[in-house]
Amino acid sequence: MLLRAQQAARYALRTRARWVCWNDGPEDLDGVLMSREDTLVTEVMQGLDRGEFELFYQPQLEMRTGRVRGVEALVRWHRKGALVMPNDFVPEVEAAGLSSALGMWVLKRACQQLAQWREEGVFCAQVAVNLSAAQLQGDLAESVGRVLEEYGIESGRLEIELTESAEIPDPEEAGTITRRLGEMGVGFSLDDFGSGYSNFLRLRSAQFAAVKLDRQFVAGMLDNTYDKEMLRTVIQFCRSVDIQTIAEGVETPQQLEALRQLGCDAWQGFLCSPPMGGDAVTDFLRHADARQGVAVTL
């Protein structure tokens, strides 16, 4: 019993859960679960040290002008000879309590890339970085400020994306942190809007500058009236309160044109480009800046 209490306490500490209930299953199962968690912790920390993680970038385009609004930084893991997508490891990383370690690595690498582009004369208006809800606590604002200062990045060129479906452990503390970051000039966007448990009330909890429309609604909007009307409602509401809308997962000219007619402000997706590595996105930005926009045939 004492061993299981210790296991529950360790898990709660890593995941920052308020409480953990350890079931009365076989003891060997408990050992397997903790062993798996410990192995993942070791692999992630060693992976960060060995440079196994890499940022890919997907452009975001303004709907009206076609200009590059910025890029979203997306983490990949070169794990055991395979390139692993975030959906296949981020949930485990969060469960193991390593969101802060990985999130700070992503933030630093994105700011380092912005500084490198500046030195090379490549213009990128801003980089959007995904942060876990678990990171909205402690000295996050101070840590972000130190990273921006280290690489000489203006705060307005950083946008933090928060997932709507992610439950925030301490909403009051999270509100204080987001306000502090907002006062610094850091922008916020609400990711995957419409996919989670919350609703428009979430938009009141932080000063979001943008809302990202979930790719599932974009994928179904041409064949499903519900999806299209959901997008119309969100876009109209956001416009009325001066919040930008960014559509994710745009893959066809027909989807792009439908979003344009609905009044969406910006978009990203394979129709423009899949997520690209550092060298490829640098070439993309260099050529896009020279053309003052990206042509997409409709």
Short mmCIF file of C-alpha atoms in Angstrom, two decimals:
data_model
loop_
_atom_site.label_atom_id
_atom_site.label_comp_id
_atom_site.label_asym_id
_atom_site.label_seq_id
_atom_site.Cartn_x
_atom_site.Cartn_y
_atom_site.Cartn_z
CA MET A 1 0.00 0.00 0.00
CA LEU A 2 2.80 2.41 0.89
CA LEU A 3 4.57 1.60 -2.40
CA ARG A 4 1.44 2.43 -4.37
CA ALA A 5 1.02 5.68 -2.48
CA GLN A 6 4.58 6.60 -3.40
CA GLN A 7 3.91 5.75 -7.06
CA ALA A 8 0.78 7.88 -7.08
CA ALA A 9 2.65 10.77 -5.47
CA ARG A 10 5.45 10.56 -8.06
CA TYR A 11 2.94 10.54 -10.91
CA ALA A 12 1.01 13.48 -9.45
CA LEU A 13 4.24 15.46 -9.03
CA ARG A 14 5.28 14.90 -12.65
CA THR A 15 1.86 15.63 -14.14
CA ARG A 16 1.06 18.39 -11.61
CA ALA A 17 -2.27 16.67 -10.92
CA ARG A 18 -4.13 17.67 -7.78
CA TRP A 19 -4.69 14.01 -6.93
CA VAL A 20 -4.11 10.54 -8.41
CA CYS A 21 -6.09 7.40 -7.66
CA TRP A 22 -3.98 4.26 -8.07
CA ASN A 23 -6.17 1.21 -8.76
CA ASP A 24 -5.97 -2.06 -6.90
CA GLY A 25 -4.62 -3.97 -9.90
CA PRO A 26 -1.70 -6.39 -10.01
CA GLU A 27 1.52 -5.08 -8.55
CA ASP A 28 3.45 -6.07 -11.64
CA LEU A 29 1.16 -3.84 -13.73
CA ASP A 30 2.01 -0.88 -11.50
CA GLY A 31 5.68 -1.63 -11.99
CA VAL A 32 5.29 -1.81 -15.76
CA LEU A 33 3.49 1.55 -15.88
CA MET A 34 6.10 3.30 -13.75
CA SER A 35 8.92 1.63 -15.65
CA ARG A 36 7.45 2.84 -18.94
CA GLU A 37 7.09 6.35 -17.57
CA ASP A 38 10.67 6.38 -16.27
CA THR A 39 11.94 5.10 -19.62
CA LEU A 40 10.12 7.85 -21.49
CA VAL A 41 11.50 10.51 -19.15
CA THR A 42 15.02 9.23 -19.80
CA GLU A 43 14.48 9.05 -23.58
CA VAL A 44 13.07 12.59 -23.79
CA MET A 45 15.84 14.14 -21.69
CA GLN A 46 18.51 12.26 -23.61
CA GLY A 47 16.80 13.19 -26.87
CA LEU A 48 16.95 16.88 -25.97
CA ASP A 49 20.65 16.53 -25.12
CA ARG A 50 21.42 14.60 -28.30
CA GLY A 51 19.57 16.95 -30.64
CA GLU A 52 16.95 14.38 -31.62
CA PHE A 53 14.15 16.96 -31.66
CA GLU A 54 13.65 19.26 -34.63
CA LEU A 55 11.30 22.10 -35.47
CA PHE A 56 9.35 22.11 -38.71
CA TYR A 57 7.49 25.23 -39.82
CA GLN A 58 4.20 25.70 -41.66
CA PRO A 59 3.42 29.10 -43.23
CA GLN A 60 0.28 31.03 -42.36
CA LEU A 61 -1.04 33.28 -45.14
CA GLU A 62 -3.27 36.34 -45.04
CA MET A 63 -6.48 35.60 -46.89
CA ARG A 64 -6.86 39.03 -48.48
CA THR A 65 -3.30 39.73 -49.63
CA GLY A 66 -1.69 36.30 -49.81
CA ARG A 67 1.24 37.57 -47.77
CA VAL A 68 2.89 35.41 -45.15
CA ARG A 69 1.38 36.23 -41.76
CA GLY A 70 3.99 34.11 -39.98
CA VAL A 71 4.86 30.47 -39.42
CA GLU A 72 3.79 27.87 -36.88
CA ALA A 73 6.59 25.89 -35.23
CA LEU A 74 5.84 22.17 -35.02
CA VAL A 75 8.09 19.76 -33.13
CA ARG A 76 9.26 16.42 -34.52
CA TRP A 77 11.28 13.68 -32.81
CA HIS A 78 13.95 11.62 -34.56
CA ARG A 79 13.38 8.62 -32.31
CA LYS A 80 15.12 5.29 -32.91
CA GLY A 81 15.60 5.95 -36.61
CA ALA A 82 12.05 7.19 -37.31
CA LEU A 83 10.58 10.68 -37.59
CA VAL A 84 7.79 10.73 -35.00
CA MET A 85 4.86 13.15 -35.26
CA PRO A 86 3.76 15.11 -32.16
CA ASN A 87 0.43 13.29 -31.84
CA ASP A 88 2.43 10.13 -31.23
CA PHE A 89 4.56 11.42 -28.38
CA VAL A 90 3.30 14.73 -26.97
CA PRO A 91 0.45 13.14 -24.92
CA GLU A 92 2.98 10.79 -23.31
CA VAL A 93 5.38 13.66 -22.70
CA GLU A 94 2.61 15.62 -20.98
CA ALA A 95 1.59 12.61 -18.87
CA ALA A 96 5.20 12.19 -17.75
CA GLY A 97 5.33 15.83 -16.61
CA LEU A 98 7.87 16.90 -19.23
CA SER A 99 5.79 19.56 -20.98
CA SER A 100 7.85 22.41 -19.54
CA ALA A 101 11.19 20.90 -20.61
CA LEU A 102 10.06 20.23 -24.17
CA GLY A 103 8.06 23.47 -24.40
CA MET A 104 11.02 25.61 -23.37
CA TRP A 105 13.22 23.82 -25.89
CA VAL A 106 10.68 24.61 -28.64
CA LEU A 107 10.46 28.24 -27.54
CA LYS A 108 14.25 28.67 -27.50
CA ARG A 109 14.74 26.96 -30.84
CA ALA A 110 12.00 29.07 -32.48
CA CYS A 111 13.52 32.30 -31.17
CA GLN A 112 16.97 31.13 -32.25
CA GLN A 113 15.57 30.56 -35.74
CA LEU A 114 14.05 34.05 -35.79
CA ALA A 115 17.43 35.50 -34.85
CA GLN A 116 19.13 33.46 -37.58
CA TRP A 117 16.65 34.72 -40.18
CA ARG A 118 17.31 38.27 -39.06
CA GLU A 119 21.05 37.80 -39.55
CA GLU A 120 20.48 36.31 -43.00
CA GLY A 121 18.14 39.11 -44.06
CA VAL A 122 15.11 36.82 -44.28
CA PHE A 123 11.88 38.40 -43.06
CA CYS A 124 9.40 36.48 -40.91
CA ALA A 125 6.78 38.57 -39.13
CA GLN A 126 6.24 36.11 -36.29
CA VAL A 127 6.51 32.53 -35.10
CA ALA A 128 3.66 30.72 -33.35
CA VAL A 129 4.70 28.25 -30.65
CA ASN A 130 2.41 25.67 -29.06
CA LEU A 131 2.49 25.54 -25.27
CA SER A 132 0.76 23.03 -23.03
CA ALA A 133 -1.81 24.24 -20.54
CA ALA A 134 0.40 22.63 -17.87
CA GLN A 135 3.03 25.32 -18.57
CA LEU A 136 0.73 28.19 -17.58
CA GLN A 137 2.12 28.41 -14.07
CA GLY A 138 5.15 29.45 -12.07
CA ASP A 139 7.67 31.77 -13.69
CA LEU A 140 6.62 31.14 -17.32
CA ALA A 141 6.35 34.86 -18.12
CA GLU A 142 9.83 35.52 -16.75
CA SER A 143 11.25 32.52 -18.63
CA VAL A 144 9.73 33.73 -21.90
CA GLY A 145 11.13 37.20 -21.27
CA ARG A 146 14.63 35.81 -20.71
CA VAL A 147 14.51 33.80 -23.95
CA LEU A 148 13.35 36.83 -25.95
CA GLU A 149 16.12 38.91 -24.45
CA GLU A 150 18.75 36.22 -25.05
CA TYR A 151 18.08 36.16 -28.79
CA GLY A 152 17.13 39.82 -29.17
CA ILE A 153 13.59 39.05 -30.37
CA GLU A 154 10.82 41.64 -30.12
CA SER A 155 7.97 40.24 -28.03
CA GLY A 156 5.43 41.04 -30.74
CA ARG A 157 7.07 38.49 -33.03
CA LEU A 158 6.17 35.62 -30.72
CA GLU A 159 2.68 34.13 -30.66
CA ILE A 160 1.73 31.45 -28.15
CA GLU A 161 -0.91 28.92 -29.19
CA LEU A 162 -3.02 27.32 -26.48
CA THR A 163 -5.18 24.30 -27.30
CA GLU A 164 -8.86 24.77 -26.54
CA SER A 165 -9.32 21.17 -25.42
CA ALA A 166 -6.49 21.35 -22.90
CA GLU A 167 -7.71 21.76 -19.33
CA ILE A 168 -5.84 24.47 -17.44
CA PRO A 169 -4.82 23.23 -13.94
CA ASP A 170 -5.12 26.63 -12.21
CA PRO A 171 -7.23 29.07 -14.28
CA GLU A 172 -6.59 31.99 -11.91
CA GLU A 173 -2.81 31.62 -12.06
CA ALA A 174 -2.97 30.99 -15.81
CA GLY A 175 -4.96 34.21 -16.24
CA THR A 176 -2.32 36.17 -14.35
CA ILE A 177 0.46 34.70 -16.51
CA THR A 178 -1.32 35.34 -19.80
CA ARG A 179 -2.04 38.93 -18.78
CA ARG A 180 1.62 39.41 -17.86
CA LEU A 181 2.75 38.00 -21.20
CA GLY A 182 0.18 40.14 -22.99
CA GLU A 183 1.54 43.24 -21.28
CA MET A 184 4.98 42.25 -22.55
CA GLY A 185 3.57 42.26 -26.09
CA VAL A 186 3.42 38.50 -26.66
CA GLY A 187 0.41 37.47 -28.75
CA PHE A 188 -1.98 34.60 -28.04
CA SER A 189 -4.07 32.38 -30.28
CA LEU A 190 -6.59 29.72 -29.29
CA ASP A 191 -5.77 26.53 -31.20
CA ASP A 192 -8.26 23.94 -32.55
CA PHE A 193 -11.27 26.07 -31.63
CA GLY A 194 -14.43 23.96 -31.65
CA SER A 195 -12.72 20.65 -30.88
CA GLY A 196 -12.68 20.80 -27.07
CA TYR A 197 -14.94 20.97 -24.08
CA SER A 198 -15.14 24.74 -23.82
CA ASN A 199 -17.01 27.41 -25.75
CA PHE A 200 -16.95 31.12 -26.46
CA LEU A 201 -16.49 31.83 -22.75
CA ARG A 202 -12.89 30.62 -23.10
CA LEU A 203 -12.20 33.69 -25.25
CA ARG A 204 -12.82 35.87 -22.19
CA SER A 205 -10.12 34.17 -20.09
CA ALA A 206 -7.20 35.67 -22.04
CA GLN A 207 -6.63 38.40 -24.56
CA PHE A 208 -6.54 36.15 -27.62
CA ALA A 209 -5.58 37.94 -30.82
CA ALA A 210 -6.54 35.00 -33.02
CA VAL A 211 -8.60 31.82 -33.08
CA LYS A 212 -7.52 28.82 -35.14
CA LEU A 213 -10.42 26.98 -36.76
CA ASP A 214 -10.14 23.24 -36.29
CA ARG A 215 -9.17 21.27 -39.40
CA GLN A 216 -12.06 18.85 -38.92
CA PHE A 217 -14.57 21.63 -39.63
CA VAL A 218 -12.52 22.82 -42.62
CA ALA A 219 -12.37 19.27 -44.03
CA GLY A 220 -16.15 18.84 -43.78
CA MET A 221 -17.36 22.32 -44.68
CA LEU A 222 -18.07 21.60 -48.36
CA ASP A 223 -20.24 18.54 -47.68
CA ASN A 224 -21.62 19.19 -44.21
CA THR A 225 -23.93 22.10 -43.45
CA TYR A 226 -23.23 21.86 -39.72
CA ASP A 227 -19.48 22.29 -40.22
CA LYS A 228 -19.93 25.24 -42.57
CA GLU A 229 -22.39 27.01 -40.28
CA MET A 230 -20.13 26.41 -37.29
CA LEU A 231 -17.30 28.10 -39.16
CA ARG A 232 -19.58 30.96 -40.21
CA THR A 233 -20.72 31.52 -36.62
CA VAL A 234 -17.20 31.51 -35.18
CA ILE A 235 -15.85 33.80 -37.91
CA GLN A 236 -18.67 36.30 -37.52
CA PHE A 237 -18.39 36.33 -33.73
CA CYS A 238 -14.62 36.77 -33.78
CA ARG A 239 -14.88 39.59 -36.28
CA SER A 240 -17.39 41.38 -34.04
CA VAL A 241 -14.92 41.33 -31.11
CA ASP A 242 -11.82 42.07 -33.21
CA ILE A 243 -10.25 38.60 -33.06
CA GLN A 244 -8.60 37.16 -36.18
CA THR A 245 -9.54 33.73 -37.50
CA ILE A 246 -7.01 31.30 -38.99
CA ALA A 247 -8.20 28.17 -40.76
CA GLU A 248 -6.09 25.02 -40.34
CA GLY A 249 -5.79 22.09 -42.73
CA VAL A 250 -6.73 23.87 -45.97
CA GLU A 251 -6.03 21.34 -48.73
CA THR A 252 -8.11 22.35 -51.76
CA PRO A 253 -8.81 25.58 -53.71
CA GLN A 254 -12.52 25.01 -53.07
CA GLN A 255 -12.01 25.05 -49.31
CA LEU A 256 -9.92 28.20 -49.57
CA GLU A 257 -12.53 30.01 -51.65
CA ALA A 258 -15.33 28.98 -49.28
CA LEU A 259 -13.34 30.29 -46.30
CA ARG A 260 -12.66 33.53 -48.17
CA GLN A 261 -16.39 34.00 -48.74
CA LEU A 262 -17.07 33.35 -45.05
CA GLY A 263 -14.66 36.16 -44.12
CA CYS A 264 -11.81 34.11 -42.63
CA ASP A 265 -8.68 36.24 -42.10
CA ALA A 266 -5.84 33.75 -42.65
CA TRP A 267 -5.10 30.11 -43.38
CA GLN A 268 -2.52 27.36 -43.41
CA GLY A 269 -2.41 23.90 -44.91
CA PHE A 270 -1.03 21.61 -47.58
CA LEU A 271 -2.56 23.77 -50.34
CA CYS A 272 0.26 26.20 -49.59
CA SER A 273 2.84 23.85 -48.07
CA PRO A 274 3.26 20.99 -45.62
CA PRO A 275 5.41 21.69 -42.55
CA MET A 276 9.00 22.24 -43.68
CA GLY A 277 12.42 21.89 -42.10
CA GLY A 278 14.57 24.93 -41.36
CA ASP A 279 16.36 25.15 -44.73
CA ALA A 280 13.19 24.65 -46.78
CA VAL A 281 11.15 27.23 -44.88
CA THR A 282 14.04 29.70 -45.13
CA ASP A 283 13.94 29.39 -48.93
CA PHE A 284 10.15 29.70 -48.86
CA LEU A 285 10.27 32.90 -46.80
CA ARG A 286 13.05 34.39 -48.92
CA HIS A 287 11.10 33.86 -52.15
CA ALA A 288 7.78 34.89 -50.61
CA ASP A 289 9.31 38.15 -49.37
CA ALA A 290 10.69 38.85 -52.84
CA ARG A 291 7.23 38.31 -54.37
CA GLN A 292 5.43 40.14 -51.52
CA GLY A 293 2.98 37.27 -51.33
CA VAL A 294 2.36 33.64 -52.24
CA ALA A 295 0.32 32.82 -55.31
CA VAL A 296 -2.28 30.08 -54.84
CA THR A 297 -4.28 29.12 -57.92
CA LEU A 298 -8.02 28.79 -57.40
#
